Amino acid sequence: MNCDEARDFWEQSLLSEPVAPESAEFAEHLSRCNQCRQAFEWDTVIIGTLVKNPDIKPAGNFTAEVCSRITEMESKGGFSLWTYIKSSLDYIVAALAVLIMWVLYNAEIMHFTQTIARAYEEKTGKIIDVLMKIFPNPDEVNELISRGAEFANHFSWTLIAFITSLIIFVIYLANIFADEES
Amino acid sequence: MNTDKEVSSESKLVALSQRGDITAFARLVQMYRNEILSFVDNMVSSRDDAEDIAQEVFIKAYQSIDRFKGYSSFKTWLYAIAKNSAYSYLQKRRPGMISLDEKADLINVISGDYPSVDTKSASAREDFIDIVSESLAVLPPKYKSVLQLFYFRRFKYYEISEILQIPMGSVKSLIHRAIGTLRKEVFKKLKRNPDYEL
């Protein structure tokens, strides 16, 4: 090991563990190189000082003072209703989503796909025409329309549920990012 | 390093504090007050102000504890608040002192110029340690904090990156630069000291 290698080795060791590295080659180099040994001894004291940096003890009433300042702020209304609402945002959004679903269910507007299809049929008459071309038997067409209506209802529900979940997810993500920022 | 038991009891205390239990939070303050005060004091170099800032750190932590989701450890989160508080104090007192990229003249290994230090003699070693401590005190806050977090508190690179809010890849180079600058400061002080031969 030459001087450059020894110093590289030491520098790398300093960045991984704050203890003297164990290497026979390194030790052997230090035993014959005064400059590197001096540098190594310097750094050993420097790092030793950093490692043994003593803890400072605060005044005896530190914890009590912190708690009394918090209590004082709370009693003065230091914690606003807005802070409380923000902290409960996840629950508020979930409750809101349930409420939206309940309102939609009761308003019976879930048949909107059926309504759209009926309006389109009344205006153009194309749906029945196309179905009659494919299924010449009118019973089959009726059966298909009733199944189609059922499917449309399910589809509407799925669509609304999907959109609601998406909104919840976006709000949840926004909340997380807001927290990270703060 | 925290044991599993300590972490679990710490998580319980955090959960209780999130529900507004001030007694649980007081336990957390007791657990970390020495560390946080030392960390802040190291950065601001004023004992009285450090104590005020440390109190502010815990108050801020309590105020925003419901936003702590546990993505990092509570300790790391607390240190990040301490670092931000110390920085904003320093910014107010000495505007412009902290730059994002504290460029220092680098001196990694002073080839061949090391003054001879008799590290075997206890008194000489003590003197040298004093010089190192003095040099440490004049380092930029970012360097002081990274050295303390890495060598004394033994935080991992990813934790230091979270506390100092810098990319993980920059932590290593920051430590490297901090050591280099510390060496340079020690060197400067030794040069002024007639007891050491250069």
PDB file of C-alpha atoms in Angstrom, chain B residues 73-153:
ATOM      1  CA  SER B  73     -39.079   7.241  12.793  1.00  0.00           C
ATOM      2  CA  PHE B  74     -40.375   9.734  15.335  1.00  0.00           C
ATOM      3  CA  LYS B  75     -36.789  10.542  16.284  1.00  0.00           C
ATOM      4  CA  THR B  76     -35.829  11.406  12.691  1.00  0.00           C
ATOM      5  CA  TRP B  77     -38.978  13.509  12.351  1.00  0.00           C
ATOM      6  CA  LEU B  78     -38.132  15.372  15.573  1.00  0.00           C
ATOM      7  CA  TYR B  79     -34.578  16.009  14.419  1.00  0.00           C
ATOM      8  CA  ALA B  80     -35.905  17.417  11.126  1.00  0.00           C
ATOM      9  CA  ILE B  81     -38.057  19.885  13.081  1.00  0.00           C
ATOM     10  CA  ALA B  82     -35.033  20.756  15.244  1.00  0.00           C
ATOM     11  CA  LYS B  83     -32.890  21.341  12.191  1.00  0.00           C
ATOM     12  CA  ASN B  84     -35.538  23.604  10.603  1.00  0.00           C
ATOM     13  CA  SER B  85     -35.992  25.556  13.831  1.00  0.00           C
ATOM     14  CA  ALA B  86     -32.257  26.044  14.289  1.00  0.00           C
ATOM     15  CA  TYR B  87     -31.885  27.135  10.668  1.00  0.00           C
ATOM     16  CA  SER B  88     -34.705  29.658  10.865  1.00  0.00           C
ATOM     17  CA  TYR B  89     -33.183  31.055  14.078  1.00  0.00           C
ATOM     18  CA  LEU B  90     -29.809  31.399  12.366  1.00  0.00           C
ATOM     19  CA  GLN B  91     -31.415  32.960   9.290  1.00  0.00           C
ATOM     20  CA  LYS B  92     -33.069  35.591  11.485  1.00  0.00           C
ATOM     21  CA  ARG B  93     -29.912  36.342  13.418  1.00  0.00           C
ATOM     22  CA  ARG B  94     -27.461  36.159  10.588  1.00  0.00           C
ATOM     23  CA  PRO B  95     -29.280  36.461   7.259  1.00  0.00           C
ATOM     24  CA  GLY B  96     -27.424  34.961   4.354  1.00  0.00           C
ATOM     25  CA  MET B  97     -25.309  32.851   6.640  1.00  0.00           C
ATOM     26  CA  ILE B  98     -26.866  29.663   5.458  1.00  0.00           C
ATOM     27  CA  SER B  99     -26.705  28.907   1.815  1.00  0.00           C
ATOM     28  CA  LEU B 100     -27.996  25.749   0.250  1.00  0.00           C
ATOM     29  CA  ASP B 101     -24.586  24.838  -0.961  1.00  0.00           C
ATOM     30  CA  GLU B 102     -22.139  25.863   1.706  1.00  0.00           C
ATOM     31  CA  LYS B 103     -19.075  26.044  -0.409  1.00  0.00           C
ATOM     32  CA  ALA B 104     -15.996  25.804   1.665  1.00  0.00           C
ATOM     33  CA  ASP B 105     -12.414  25.659   0.582  1.00  0.00           C
ATOM     34  CA  LEU B 106     -11.785  22.009   0.646  1.00  0.00           C
ATOM     35  CA  ILE B 107      -8.845  20.460   2.245  1.00  0.00           C
ATOM     36  CA  ASN B 108      -9.111  16.757   2.441  1.00  0.00           C
ATOM     37  CA  VAL B 109      -5.725  15.562   3.425  1.00  0.00           C
ATOM     38  CA  ILE B 110      -3.033  18.143   3.941  1.00  0.00           C
ATOM     39  CA  SER B 111      -0.192  16.306   2.346  1.00  0.00           C
ATOM     40  CA  GLY B 112       2.904  16.476   4.395  1.00  0.00           C
ATOM     41  CA  ASP B 113       1.807  19.552   6.353  1.00  0.00           C
ATOM     42  CA  TYR B 114       0.427  17.976   9.472  1.00  0.00           C
ATOM     43  CA  PRO B 115       1.838  19.594  12.564  1.00  0.00           C
ATOM     44  CA  SER B 116       3.223  17.095  14.949  1.00  0.00           C
ATOM     45  CA  VAL B 117       0.778  16.284  17.725  1.00  0.00           C
ATOM     46  CA  ASP B 118       1.874  14.182  20.608  1.00  0.00           C
ATOM     47  CA  THR B 119      -1.270  12.118  21.016  1.00  0.00           C
ATOM     48  CA  LYS B 120       0.331   9.887  23.632  1.00  0.00           C
ATOM     49  CA  SER B 121       0.764  12.658  26.171  1.00  0.00           C
ATOM     50  CA  ALA B 122      -2.536  13.191  27.987  1.00  0.00           C
ATOM     51  CA  SER B 123      -2.186  16.972  28.338  1.00  0.00           C
ATOM     52  CA  ALA B 124      -1.121  17.483  24.724  1.00  0.00           C
ATOM     53  CA  ARG B 125      -4.022  15.329  23.646  1.00  0.00           C
ATOM     54  CA  GLU B 126      -6.403  17.371  25.805  1.00  0.00           C
ATOM     55  CA  ASP B 127      -5.100  20.586  24.246  1.00  0.00           C
ATOM     56  CA  PHE B 128      -5.579  19.169  20.807  1.00  0.00           C
ATOM     57  CA  ILE B 129      -9.122  18.055  21.651  1.00  0.00           C
ATOM     58  CA  ASP B 130      -9.869  21.615  22.824  1.00  0.00           C
ATOM     59  CA  ILE B 131      -8.639  22.947  19.509  1.00  0.00           C
ATOM     60  CA  VAL B 132     -10.821  20.458  17.655  1.00  0.00           C
ATOM     61  CA  SER B 133     -13.860  21.516  19.732  1.00  0.00           C
ATOM     62  CA  GLU B 134     -13.158  25.197  19.034  1.00  0.00           C
ATOM     63  CA  SER B 135     -12.788  24.453  15.341  1.00  0.00           C
ATOM     64  CA  LEU B 136     -16.013  22.514  15.335  1.00  0.00           C
ATOM     65  CA  ALA B 137     -17.836  25.491  16.807  1.00  0.00           C
ATOM     66  CA  VAL B 138     -16.941  27.743  13.886  1.00  0.00           C
ATOM     67  CA  LEU B 139     -18.046  25.343  11.163  1.00  0.00           C
ATOM     68  CA  PRO B 140     -21.142  26.207   9.078  1.00  0.00           C
ATOM     69  CA  PRO B 141     -24.331  24.784  10.677  1.00  0.00           C
ATOM     70  CA  LYS B 142     -24.838  22.242   7.930  1.00  0.00           C
ATOM     71  CA  TYR B 143     -21.397  20.755   8.538  1.00  0.00           C
ATOM     72  CA  LYS B 144     -21.812  20.787  12.295  1.00  0.00           C
ATOM     73  CA  SER B 145     -25.162  19.046  12.050  1.00  0.00           C
ATOM     74  CA  VAL B 146     -24.033  16.357   9.616  1.00  0.00           C
ATOM     75  CA  LEU B 147     -20.944  15.533  11.685  1.00  0.00           C
ATOM     76  CA  GLN B 148     -22.993  15.302  14.848  1.00  0.00           C
ATOM     77  CA  LEU B 149     -25.677  13.172  13.231  1.00  0.00           C
ATOM     78  CA  PHE B 150     -23.217  10.768  11.629  1.00  0.00           C
ATOM     79  CA  TYR B 151     -20.396  10.382  14.126  1.00  0.00           C
ATOM     80  CA  PHE B 152     -22.076  11.079  17.441  1.00  0.00           C
ATOM     81  CA  ARG B 153     -25.708  10.068  16.937  1.00  0.00           C
TER      82      ARG B 153
END
